[in-house]
Amino acid sequence: MKNFSPDGPEHGLFELSLRSPAMEPVFSRHAAAVARPAPFGVNGNTASGRGVVRGGFYRRFAKRGFDLLLLAFGLPLALPIIGFCALALWIEGGSPFYTQKRIGRGGKQFSIVKLRSMVRDADAVLEDYLARDPHMRREWDTLQKLKSDPRVTRVGRLLRATSIDELPQLFNVLSGDMSIVGPRPMMPEQAALYGNARAYEALRPGITGLWQISTRNNSHFSYRNEVDAAYERALTFRADLSILIRTVGVVLRGTGC
């Protein structure tokens, strides 16, 4: 079998979402590595220090610098968009922003900032819907999201389709809790469904990432474990740049959720 390459045409990093028969050995290898209680450090080294770190300098130093560089160019452009959307949400009714706990690097919890895309008291409304609809309950238990979420407002639906609701997370990147590219931020109550979080906790969660540009609306929640492990093992500047480019396509197609 060929060595895993994040950018190779045969089984590149972005083909993991296809889950084709040819990719099963790669998936199996990464899934086994996540499940195996091997003494890995946050940088991918073994306890003996003989492990090979892919993109070691980038992940330790340059990745944070890349985040700050993107913020320097992107934040001035994002602020007017955030302000306009906040005004639209305020007119629609209610506070335009909300915060929610997420698990960050090293297992530390932080508060993520997003533009509100749902009705007020969304968690209570969700429980009411799930209690009355067994099919919706099964979908939520499997995916940890709903393809047709009745809590989403009209403005919120547009924000989600374009992923504009994620823009305030740039402030989380600025504070160092998140990265531009990384694993999708996970809620504390989802940790049991996720499984072994070694690869996830080795990195800062990202505004975008491999899972976000692949099967984000259709894959089981536990599948994120395999995707995050593959991303962590293949992390390089080239991989992050490719994800950013593909994120533009996701936003333009309006397939966000």
Coordinates of N, CA and C in Angstrom, one line a residue:
M1 N 0.9 -1.2 0.0 CA 0.0 0.0 0.0 C 0.9 1.2 0.0
K2 N 0.5 2.2 -0.7 CA 1.3 3.5 -0.8 C 1.2 4.2 0.6
N3 N 2.2 5.0 0.8 CA 2.2 5.8 2.0 C 1.2 6.9 2.0
F4 N 0.6 7.2 3.1 CA -0.5 8.2 3.2 C 0.1 9.5 2.9
S5 N -0.5 10.2 2.0 CA -0.1 11.6 1.6 C -1.3 12.5 1.7
P6 N -1.2 13.7 2.4 CA -2.3 14.5 2.5 C -2.8 15.2 1.2
D7 N -2.0 15.1 0.2 CA -2.3 15.8 -1.0 C -2.3 14.9 -2.3
G8 N -2.0 13.7 -2.1 CA -1.8 12.8 -3.2 C -3.2 12.5 -3.9
P9 N -3.2 12.3 -5.2 CA -4.4 12.1 -5.9 C -5.1 10.8 -5.7
E10 N -4.2 9.8 -5.2 CA -4.8 8.5 -5.0 C -5.7 8.4 -3.7
H11 N -5.1 8.9 -2.6 CA -5.9 8.9 -1.4 C -5.5 10.1 -0.6
G12 N -5.7 11.3 -1.1 CA -5.3 12.5 -0.5 C -6.1 12.8 0.8
L13 N -5.7 13.8 1.5 CA -6.4 14.1 2.8 C -7.8 14.4 2.6
F14 N -8.2 15.0 1.4 CA -9.6 15.4 1.2 C -10.4 14.3 0.6
E15 N -9.8 13.1 0.3 CA -10.6 12.0 -0.2 C -11.1 11.1 1.0
L16 N -10.7 11.5 2.2 CA -11.1 10.6 3.3 C -12.6 10.6 3.5
S17 N -13.2 11.7 3.1 CA -14.7 11.8 3.2 C -15.4 10.8 2.3
L18 N -14.8 10.3 1.3 CA -15.5 9.5 0.3 C -15.7 8.1 0.9
R19 N -14.8 7.7 1.7 CA -14.9 6.3 2.4 C -15.0 5.2 1.3
S20 N -14.2 5.3 0.3 CA -14.2 4.3 -0.8 C -13.5 3.1 -0.3
P21 N -13.7 1.9 -1.0 CA -13.0 0.6 -0.6 C -11.5 0.8 -0.5
A22 N -10.9 1.6 -1.5 CA -9.5 1.7 -1.5 C -9.0 2.5 -0.3
M23 N -9.9 3.3 0.3 CA -9.4 4.1 1.5 C -9.6 3.3 2.8
E24 N -10.2 2.2 2.8 CA -10.4 1.5 4.1 C -9.2 1.2 4.9
P25 N -8.1 0.8 4.2 CA -6.8 0.5 5.0 C -6.3 1.8 5.6
V26 N -6.5 2.9 5.0 CA -6.0 4.2 5.6 C -6.9 4.5 6.8
F27 N -8.2 4.4 6.6 CA -9.1 4.7 7.7 C -8.9 3.8 8.9
S28 N -8.7 2.5 8.6 CA -8.5 1.5 9.6 C -7.2 1.8 10.4
R29 N -6.2 2.2 9.7 CA -4.9 2.5 10.3 C -5.1 3.7 11.3
H30 N -5.7 4.8 10.8 CA -5.9 6.0 11.7 C -6.9 5.7 12.8
A31 N -7.9 4.9 12.5 CA -8.9 4.6 13.6 C -8.2 3.8 14.7
A32 N -7.4 2.8 14.3 CA -6.7 2.0 15.2 C -5.7 2.8 16.1
A33 N -5.1 3.8 15.4 CA -4.1 4.6 16.2 C -4.8 5.5 17.2
V34 N -6.0 5.9 16.9 CA -6.8 6.7 17.8 C -7.2 5.8 19.0
A35 N -7.7 4.6 18.7 CA -8.2 3.7 19.8 C -7.1 3.2 20.6
R36 N -5.8 3.0 20.1 CA -4.8 2.4 20.8 C -4.2 3.3 21.8
P37 N -4.1 2.9 23.1 CA -3.6 3.8 24.2 C -2.1 3.9 24.1
A38 N -1.5 4.3 23.0 CA -0.1 4.5 22.8 C 0.3 5.8 23.5
P39 N 1.6 5.8 24.0 CA 2.0 7.0 24.8 C 2.5 8.1 23.8
F40 N 1.5 8.7 23.1 CA 1.9 9.8 22.2 C 1.8 11.1 22.9
G41 N 2.6 12.0 22.6 CA 2.5 13.4 23.1 C 1.7 14.2 22.2
V42 N 1.5 15.5 22.5 CA 0.6 16.3 21.7 C 1.2 16.7 20.4
N43 N 2.5 16.4 20.2 CA 3.1 16.7 18.9 C 3.3 15.5 18.1
G44 N 2.7 14.4 18.5 CA 2.8 13.2 17.7 C 4.0 12.3 18.0
N45 N 4.9 12.7 18.9 CA 6.1 11.9 19.3 C 5.7 10.8 20.2
T46 N 6.4 9.7 20.1 CA 6.2 8.6 21.0 C 7.0 9.0 22.3
A47 N 6.7 8.2 23.4 CA 7.3 8.5 24.7 C 8.8 8.4 24.6
S48 N 9.3 7.5 23.7 CA 10.7 7.3 23.6 C 11.4 8.4 22.7
G49 N 10.6 9.3 22.1 CA 11.1 10.4 21.4 C 11.5 10.0 20.0
R50 N 11.2 8.8 19.5 CA 11.6 8.4 18.2 C 10.5 8.5 17.2
G51 N 9.3 9.1 17.6 CA 8.2 9.2 16.6 C 8.6 10.3 15.6
V52 N 8.0 10.2 14.4 CA 8.2 11.2 13.4 C 7.1 12.2 13.4
V53 N 7.4 13.5 13.5 CA 6.3 14.5 13.5 C 6.2 15.1 12.1
R54 N 5.1 14.9 11.5 CA 4.9 15.5 10.2 C 4.6 17.0 10.4
G55 N 5.4 17.8 9.6 CA 5.2 19.3 9.8 C 5.4 19.8 11.2
G56 N 6.4 19.2 11.9 CA 6.7 19.5 13.3 C 6.9 21.0 13.5
F57 N 7.7 21.7 12.7 CA 7.9 23.1 12.9 C 6.7 23.9 12.7
Y58 N 5.9 23.5 11.7 CA 4.7 24.3 11.3 C 3.7 24.1 12.5
R59 N 3.5 22.9 13.0 CA 2.5 22.8 14.0 C 2.9 23.4 15.3
R60 N 4.2 23.5 15.6 CA 4.6 24.0 16.9 C 4.7 25.6 16.9
F61 N 5.1 26.1 15.8 CA 5.4 27.6 15.7 C 4.6 28.3 14.6
A62 N 4.8 27.8 13.3 CA 4.3 28.6 12.2 C 2.8 28.6 12.1
K63 N 2.1 27.6 12.6 CA 0.7 27.5 12.4 C 0.0 28.7 13.1
R64 N 0.5 29.0 14.3 CA 0.0 30.1 15.1 C 0.3 31.4 14.4
G65 N 1.5 31.6 13.8 CA 1.8 32.7 13.0 C 1.0 32.9 11.8
F66 N 0.6 31.8 11.2 CA -0.3 31.8 10.0 C -1.6 32.3 10.4
D67 N -2.1 31.8 11.6 CA -3.4 32.3 12.1 C -3.4 33.8 12.2
L68 N -2.4 34.3 12.9 CA -2.3 35.8 13.1 C -2.2 36.6 11.8
L69 N -1.5 36.0 10.9 CA -1.4 36.7 9.6 C -2.8 36.8 8.9
L70 N -3.5 35.7 8.9 CA -4.8 35.6 8.3 C -5.8 36.6 9.1
L71 N -5.6 36.7 10.4 CA -6.5 37.6 11.2 C -6.2 39.0 10.8
A72 N -4.9 39.4 10.6 CA -4.5 40.7 10.2 C -5.2 41.2 8.9
F73 N -5.4 40.3 8.0 CA -6.0 40.6 6.7 C -7.5 40.4 6.8
G74 N -8.0 39.3 7.5 CA -9.4 39.0 7.5 C -10.3 39.7 8.4
L75 N -9.8 40.0 9.6 CA -10.6 40.6 10.6 C -11.2 42.0 10.2
P76 N -10.4 42.9 9.6 CA -11.0 44.1 9.2 C -12.1 44.0 8.2
L77 N -12.0 42.9 7.3 CA -13.0 42.6 6.3 C -14.3 42.0 7.0
A78 N -14.0 41.2 8.0 CA -15.1 40.5 8.7 C -16.0 41.3 9.6
L79 N -15.4 42.3 10.2 CA -16.1 43.2 11.2 C -17.3 43.8 10.6
P80 N -17.3 44.5 9.4 CA -18.5 45.0 8.9 C -19.6 44.0 8.6
I81 N -19.2 42.8 8.2 CA -20.2 41.7 7.9 C -20.8 41.3 9.2
I82 N -20.0 41.1 10.2 CA -20.5 40.7 11.5 C -21.5 41.7 12.0
G83 N -21.1 43.0 11.9 CA -22.0 44.1 12.4 C -23.3 44.1 11.6
F84 N -23.3 44.0 10.3 CA -24.5 44.0 9.5 C -25.4 42.8 9.9
C85 N -24.8 41.6 10.0 CA -25.6 40.4 10.4 C -26.2 40.5 11.8
A86 N -25.4 41.1 12.7 CA -25.9 41.3 14.1 C -27.1 42.2 14.1
L87 N -27.0 43.3 13.3 CA -28.2 44.2 13.2 C -29.4 43.5 12.7
A88 N -29.2 42.6 11.7 CA -30.4 41.9 11.1 C -30.9 40.9 12.1
L89 N -30.1 40.3 12.9 CA -30.6 39.3 13.9 C -31.3 40.1 15.0
W90 N -30.8 41.3 15.4 CA -31.4 42.1 16.4 C -32.8 42.5 16.0
I91 N -32.9 42.9 14.7 CA -34.2 43.3 14.2 C -35.2 42.1 14.2
E92 N -34.7 40.9 13.8 CA -35.5 39.7 13.8 C -36.0 39.4 15.2
G93 N -35.2 39.7 16.2 CA -35.6 39.5 17.6 C -34.5 38.8 18.4
G94 N -34.1 39.4 19.5 CA -33.2 38.8 20.4 C -31.8 39.2 20.2
S95 N -30.9 38.8 21.2 CA -29.5 39.1 21.1 C -28.9 38.4 19.9
P96 N -28.0 39.1 19.2 CA -27.4 38.6 17.9 C -26.3 37.6 18.2
F97 N -25.7 37.6 19.4 CA -24.6 36.7 19.7 C -25.0 35.7 20.8
Y98 N -24.2 34.6 20.8 CA -24.4 33.7 21.9 C -23.0 33.0 22.1
T99 N -22.8 32.5 23.3 CA -21.6 31.8 23.6 C -22.0 30.4 24.1
Q100 N -21.1 29.4 23.9 CA -21.3 28.0 24.3 C -20.0 27.4 24.6
K101 N -20.0 26.5 25.6 CA -18.7 25.8 26.0 C -18.3 24.8 24.9
R102 N -17.0 24.8 24.7 CA -16.4 23.8 23.8 C -15.1 23.3 24.4
I103 N -14.7 22.1 24.0 CA -13.4 21.5 24.4 C -12.3 22.0 23.5
G104 N -11.2 22.5 24.1 CA -10.1 23.0 23.4 C -8.9 22.1 23.5
R105 N -7.7 22.7 23.1 CA -6.5 22.0 23.2 C -6.2 21.6 24.6
G106 N -5.7 20.3 24.8 CA -5.4 19.8 26.1 C -6.6 19.5 26.9
G107 N -7.8 19.5 26.4 CA -9.0 19.2 27.1 C -9.6 20.4 27.9
K108 N -8.9 21.6 27.7 CA -9.4 22.8 28.4 C -10.6 23.3 27.7
Q109 N -11.6 23.7 28.6 CA -12.9 24.3 28.0 C -12.7 25.8 27.8
F110 N -13.4 26.3 26.8 CA -13.5 27.7 26.5 C -14.9 28.0 26.0
S111 N -15.2 29.3 25.9 CA -16.5 29.7 25.4 C -16.3 30.2 23.9
I112 N -17.1 29.5 23.0 CA -17.0 29.9 21.6 C -18.1 31.0 21.4
V113 N -17.8 31.9 20.4 CA -18.6 33.0 20.1 C -19.2 32.8 18.7
K114 N -20.5 32.9 18.6 CA -21.1 32.7 17.3 C -22.3 33.7 17.1
L115 N -22.7 34.0 15.9 CA -23.9 34.7 15.6 C -25.1 33.8 15.8
R116 N -26.1 34.3 16.5 CA -27.2 33.4 16.8 C -28.0 33.1 15.6
S117 N -28.2 31.8 15.3 CA -29.0 31.4 14.1 C -30.3 30.7 14.5
M118 N -30.5 30.6 15.8 CA -31.7 29.9 16.3 C -32.6 30.8 17.1
V119 N -33.8 30.2 17.4 CA -34.7 30.9 18.3 C -34.2 31.0 19.7
R120 N -34.8 31.8 20.6 CA -34.4 31.8 22.0 C -34.7 30.5 22.6
D121 N -33.9 30.2 23.7 CA -34.1 29.0 24.5 C -34.0 27.7 23.5
A122 N -33.1 27.7 22.6 CA -33.0 26.7 21.6 C -32.9 25.3 22.2
D123 N -32.1 25.2 23.3 CA -31.9 23.8 23.9 C -33.2 23.3 24.4
A124 N -34.0 24.1 25.0 CA -35.3 23.6 25.6 C -36.3 23.3 24.4
V125 N -36.2 24.1 23.4 CA -37.1 23.9 22.2 C -36.7 22.6 21.5
L126 N -35.4 22.3 21.5 CA -34.9 21.0 20.9 C -35.4 19.8 21.7
E127 N -35.3 19.9 23.0 CA -35.8 18.7 23.8 C -37.3 18.5 23.6
D128 N -38.0 19.5 23.4 CA -39.5 19.4 23.2 C -39.7 18.7 21.8
Y129 N -39.0 19.1 20.8 CA -39.1 18.5 19.5 C -38.7 17.0 19.5
L130 N -37.6 16.7 20.2 CA -37.1 15.4 20.2 C -38.0 14.4 21.0
A131 N -38.6 15.0 22.0 CA -39.6 14.1 22.8 C -40.8 13.8 22.0
R132 N -41.2 14.6 21.1 CA -42.4 14.4 20.3 C -42.2 13.7 18.9
D133 N -40.9 13.6 18.5 CA -40.6 13.0 17.2 C -39.5 12.0 17.3
P134 N -39.8 10.7 17.3 CA -38.8 9.6 17.5 C -37.8 9.6 16.3
H135 N -38.2 9.9 15.1 CA -37.3 10.0 13.9 C -36.3 11.1 14.1
M136 N -36.8 12.2 14.6 CA -35.9 13.4 14.8 C -34.9 13.0 16.0
R137 N -35.4 12.3 17.0 CA -34.5 11.9 18.1 C -33.4 10.9 17.6
R138 N -33.7 10.0 16.7 CA -32.7 9.1 16.1 C -31.6 9.9 15.3
E139 N -32.1 10.8 14.5 CA -31.2 11.6 13.7 C -30.3 12.4 14.6
W140 N -30.8 13.0 15.7 CA -30.0 13.8 16.6 C -29.0 12.9 17.3
D141 N -29.4 11.8 17.8 CA -28.5 10.9 18.5 C -27.4 10.4 17.6
T142 N -27.6 10.2 16.3 CA -26.6 9.7 15.4 C -25.7 10.8 14.9
L143 N -26.2 12.0 14.5 CA -25.4 13.0 13.9 C -25.1 14.2 14.8
Q144 N -25.8 14.3 15.9 CA -25.7 15.4 16.8 C -26.0 16.7 16.1
K145 N -26.9 16.6 15.1 CA -27.4 17.8 14.4 C -28.7 17.3 13.6
L146 N -29.5 18.3 13.1 CA -30.7 18.0 12.4 C -30.5 18.7 11.0
K147 N -30.8 17.9 9.9 CA -30.7 18.5 8.6 C -31.7 19.6 8.3
S148 N -32.9 19.4 8.9 CA -33.9 20.4 8.8 C -34.3 20.8 10.2
D149 N -33.5 21.7 10.8 CA -33.6 22.0 12.2 C -34.7 23.1 12.3
P150 N -35.8 22.8 13.0 CA -37.0 23.7 13.1 C -36.6 25.0 14.0
R151 N -35.5 24.9 14.7 CA -35.2 26.1 15.6 C -34.5 27.2 14.8
V152 N -34.0 26.9 13.6 CA -33.3 27.9 12.9 C -34.2 29.0 12.3
T153 N -33.8 30.3 12.5 CA -34.6 31.4 12.0 C -34.4 31.7 10.6
R154 N -35.1 32.6 10.0 CA -35.0 32.9 8.6 C -33.6 33.5 8.3
V155 N -33.2 34.5 9.1 CA -31.9 35.0 8.9 C -30.8 34.0 9.3
G156 N -31.1 33.2 10.3 CA -30.1 32.2 10.7 C -29.9 31.2 9.7
R157 N -30.9 30.9 8.9 CA -30.7 29.9 7.8 C -29.7 30.4 6.8
L158 N -29.8 31.6 6.4 CA -28.9 32.2 5.5 C -27.5 32.2 6.1
L159 N -27.3 32.6 7.3 CA -26.0 32.7 8.0 C -25.4 31.3 8.0
R160 N -26.2 30.3 8.3 CA -25.6 28.9 8.4 C -25.2 28.4 7.0
A161 N -26.0 28.7 6.0 CA -25.7 28.2 4.6 C -24.4 28.8 4.1
T162 N -24.1 30.0 4.5 CA -22.9 30.7 4.1 C -21.8 30.6 5.1
S163 N -22.1 30.0 6.3 CA -21.1 29.8 7.4 C -20.7 31.2 7.9
I164 N -21.5 32.2 7.7 CA -21.2 33.6 8.2 C -21.4 33.6 9.8
D165 N -22.2 32.7 10.3 CA -22.4 32.6 11.7 C -21.1 32.2 12.5
E166 N -20.2 31.7 11.7 CA -18.9 31.3 12.3 C -17.9 32.4 12.5
L167 N -18.1 33.5 11.8 CA -17.1 34.6 11.7 C -16.7 35.2 13.1
P168 N -17.6 35.3 14.1 CA -17.2 35.8 15.4 C -16.1 34.9 16.1
Q169 N -16.0 33.7 15.6 CA -14.9 32.8 16.1 C -13.5 33.3 15.8
L170 N -13.4 34.3 14.9 CA -12.1 34.9 14.7 C -11.6 35.5 16.0
F171 N -12.5 35.9 16.9 CA -12.0 36.5 18.2 C -11.5 35.3 19.1
N172 N -12.0 34.1 18.9 CA -11.5 33.0 19.6 C -10.1 32.6 19.1
V173 N -9.9 32.8 17.8 CA -8.6 32.6 17.2 C -7.6 33.6 17.8
L174 N -8.0 34.9 17.8 CA -7.2 36.0 18.3 C -6.8 35.7 19.8
S175 N -7.7 35.1 20.6 CA -7.4 34.9 22.0 C -6.5 33.6 22.2
G176 N -6.4 32.8 21.1 CA -5.5 31.6 21.2 C -6.3 30.4 21.5
D177 N -7.6 30.4 21.7 CA -8.4 29.2 22.0 C -8.6 28.4 20.8
M178 N -8.6 29.0 19.6 CA -8.9 28.3 18.3 C -7.9 28.6 17.3
S179 N -7.9 27.9 16.2 CA -7.1 28.1 15.0 C -8.0 28.4 13.8
I180 N -7.5 28.9 12.8 CA -8.3 29.0 11.6 C -8.7 27.7 11.0
V181 N -7.7 26.7 11.0 CA -8.0 25.4 10.5 C -7.7 24.4 11.6
G182 N -8.6 23.5 11.8 CA -8.4 22.5 12.9 C -9.6 21.6 13.0
P183 N -9.7 20.8 14.1 CA -10.8 19.9 14.3 C -12.1 20.8 14.6
R184 N -13.2 20.3 14.3 CA -14.4 21.1 14.6 C -14.6 21.1 16.1
P185 N -14.9 22.3 16.7 CA -15.0 22.4 18.2 C -16.1 21.5 18.7
M186 N -15.8 20.8 19.8 CA -16.7 19.8 20.3 C -17.3 20.3 21.7
M187 N -18.6 20.0 21.9 CA -19.2 20.4 23.2 C -18.8 19.3 24.2
P188 N -18.7 19.7 25.5 CA -18.3 18.7 26.5 C -19.2 17.5 26.6
E189 N -20.5 17.7 26.4 CA -21.4 16.6 26.5 C -21.3 15.6 25.3
Q190 N -20.6 16.0 24.3 CA -20.4 15.1 23.1 C -19.1 14.2 23.3
A191 N -18.3 14.5 24.3 CA -17.1 13.7 24.5 C -17.2 12.2 24.5
A192 N -18.3 11.8 25.2 CA -18.5 10.3 25.3 C -18.8 9.7 23.9
L193 N -19.5 10.4 23.0 CA -19.8 10.0 21.7 C -18.6 10.0 20.8
Y194 N -17.7 10.9 21.1 CA -16.6 11.1 20.2 C -15.5 10.0 20.3
G195 N -15.3 9.6 21.6 CA -14.3 8.5 21.8 C -13.0 9.1 22.2
N196 N -11.9 8.4 21.9 CA -10.5 8.8 22.3 C -10.2 10.1 21.6
A197 N -10.0 11.2 22.4 CA -9.8 12.5 21.9 C -8.3 12.9 21.8
R198 N -7.4 12.0 21.8 CA -6.0 12.3 21.8 C -5.6 13.3 20.6
A199 N -6.0 12.9 19.4 CA -5.7 13.7 18.2 C -6.4 15.1 18.3
Y200 N -7.7 15.1 18.8 CA -8.4 16.3 18.9 C -7.8 17.3 19.9
E201 N -7.4 16.8 21.1 CA -6.9 17.6 22.1 C -5.4 18.0 21.8
A202 N -4.8 17.4 20.8 CA -3.4 17.8 20.5 C -3.4 19.1 19.7
L203 N -4.5 19.6 19.2 CA -4.6 20.8 18.4 C -5.6 21.8 18.9
R204 N -5.5 23.0 18.5 CA -6.6 24.0 18.7 C -7.7 23.7 17.7
P205 N -9.0 23.7 18.2 CA -10.1 23.5 17.3 C -10.1 24.6 16.2
G206 N -10.7 24.3 15.1 CA -10.6 25.3 14.0 C -12.0 25.8 13.5
I207 N -12.0 27.0 12.9 CA -13.2 27.6 12.3 C -13.6 26.7 11.2
T208 N -12.6 26.3 10.4 CA -12.9 25.3 9.3 C -11.9 24.1 9.5
G209 N -12.1 23.1 8.7 CA -11.3 21.9 8.9 C -11.7 20.8 7.9
L210 N -11.0 19.7 8.0 CA -11.2 18.6 7.1 C -12.7 18.1 7.2
W211 N -13.2 18.0 8.3 CA -14.6 17.5 8.5 C -15.6 18.5 7.9
Q212 N -15.3 19.8 8.1 CA -16.2 20.8 7.7 C -16.3 20.9 6.2
I213 N -15.3 20.5 5.4 CA -15.3 20.6 4.0 C -15.7 19.2 3.3
S214 N -16.0 18.2 4.2 CA -16.3 16.9 3.6 C -17.7 16.5 3.8
T215 N -17.9 15.6 4.8 CA -19.3 15.0 5.0 C -20.0 15.6 6.2
R216 N -19.8 16.8 6.5 CA -20.3 17.4 7.7 C -21.8 17.3 7.9
N217 N -22.6 17.2 6.9 CA -24.0 17.1 7.0 C -24.5 15.7 7.0
N218 N -23.7 14.7 6.7 CA -24.2 13.4 6.5 C -23.5 12.3 7.3
S219 N -22.4 12.6 7.9 CA -21.6 11.5 8.6 C -22.0 11.4 10.1
H220 N -21.8 10.2 10.6 CA -22.1 10.0 12.0 C -21.1 10.8 12.8
F221 N -21.6 11.2 14.0 CA -20.7 12.1 14.9 C -19.4 11.4 15.2
S222 N -19.4 10.1 15.5 CA -18.2 9.4 15.9 C -17.2 9.3 14.7
Y223 N -17.6 9.5 13.5 CA -16.7 9.5 12.3 C -15.7 10.7 12.4
R224 N -16.1 11.7 13.1 CA -15.2 12.9 13.3 C -13.9 12.5 13.9
N225 N -14.0 11.5 14.8 CA -12.8 10.9 15.5 C -11.7 10.5 14.4
E226 N -12.1 9.8 13.4 CA -11.2 9.3 12.4 C -10.7 10.4 11.5
V227 N -11.6 11.4 11.2 CA -11.2 12.5 10.3 C -10.2 13.4 11.1
D228 N -10.4 13.6 12.4 CA -9.5 14.5 13.1 C -8.2 13.8 13.3
A229 N -8.2 12.4 13.5 CA -6.9 11.7 13.6 C -6.1 11.8 12.3
A230 N -6.8 11.7 11.2 CA -6.1 11.7 9.9 C -5.5 13.1 9.7
Y231 N -6.3 14.2 10.1 CA -5.8 15.5 9.9 C -4.6 15.8 10.8
E232 N -4.6 15.3 12.0 CA -3.6 15.6 13.0 C -2.3 14.9 12.6
R233 N -2.4 13.7 12.0 CA -1.2 13.0 11.6 C -0.6 13.6 10.3
A234 N -1.4 14.2 9.5 CA -1.0 14.7 8.2 C -0.8 16.2 8.2
L235 N -0.8 16.8 9.4 CA -0.8 18.3 9.4 C 0.5 18.9 8.8
T236 N 0.3 19.8 7.8 CA 1.3 20.5 7.2 C 0.7 21.9 6.8
F237 N 1.6 22.8 6.4 CA 1.1 24.1 5.9 C 0.3 23.9 4.6
R238 N 0.8 23.0 3.8 CA 0.1 22.7 2.5 C -1.3 22.1 2.7
A239 N -1.4 21.2 3.7 CA -2.7 20.7 4.0 C -3.7 21.8 4.5
D240 N -3.2 22.7 5.4 CA -4.1 23.7 5.9 C -4.5 24.7 4.7
L241 N -3.5 25.0 3.9 CA -3.8 25.9 2.8 C -4.9 25.2 1.8
S242 N -4.7 23.9 1.6 CA -5.7 23.2 0.7 C -7.1 23.3 1.4
I243 N -7.2 23.1 2.7 CA -8.5 23.1 3.4 C -9.1 24.5 3.2
L244 N -8.3 25.6 3.4 CA -8.8 26.9 3.3 C -9.4 27.2 1.9
I245 N -8.6 26.7 0.9 CA -9.1 26.9 -0.5 C -10.4 26.2 -0.7
R246 N -10.5 24.9 -0.2 CA -11.7 24.2 -0.4 C -12.9 24.7 0.4
T247 N -12.6 25.4 1.5 CA -13.6 26.0 2.3 C -14.3 27.1 1.5
V248 N -13.6 27.8 0.7 CA -14.2 28.8 -0.2 C -15.3 28.2 -1.1
G249 N -15.0 27.0 -1.6 CA -16.0 26.3 -2.4 C -17.2 25.9 -1.7
V250 N -17.0 25.5 -0.4 CA -18.1 25.1 0.4 C -19.0 26.3 0.7
V251 N -18.4 27.4 1.0 CA -19.2 28.6 1.3 C -20.0 29.1 0.0
L252 N -19.3 29.1 -1.1 CA -19.9 29.5 -2.3 C -21.1 28.6 -2.8
R253 N -21.0 27.3 -2.4 CA -22.0 26.4 -2.8 C -23.2 26.4 -1.8
G254 N -22.9 27.1 -0.6 CA -24.0 27.2 0.4 C -24.3 25.9 1.0
T255 N -23.3 25.0 1.2 CA -23.6 23.7 1.8 C -23.3 23.6 3.3
G256 N -23.1 24.8 3.9 CA -22.8 24.8 5.3 C -24.1 24.5 6.1
C257 N -23.8 24.1 7.4 CA -24.9 23.8 8.3 C -24.5 23.9 9.7

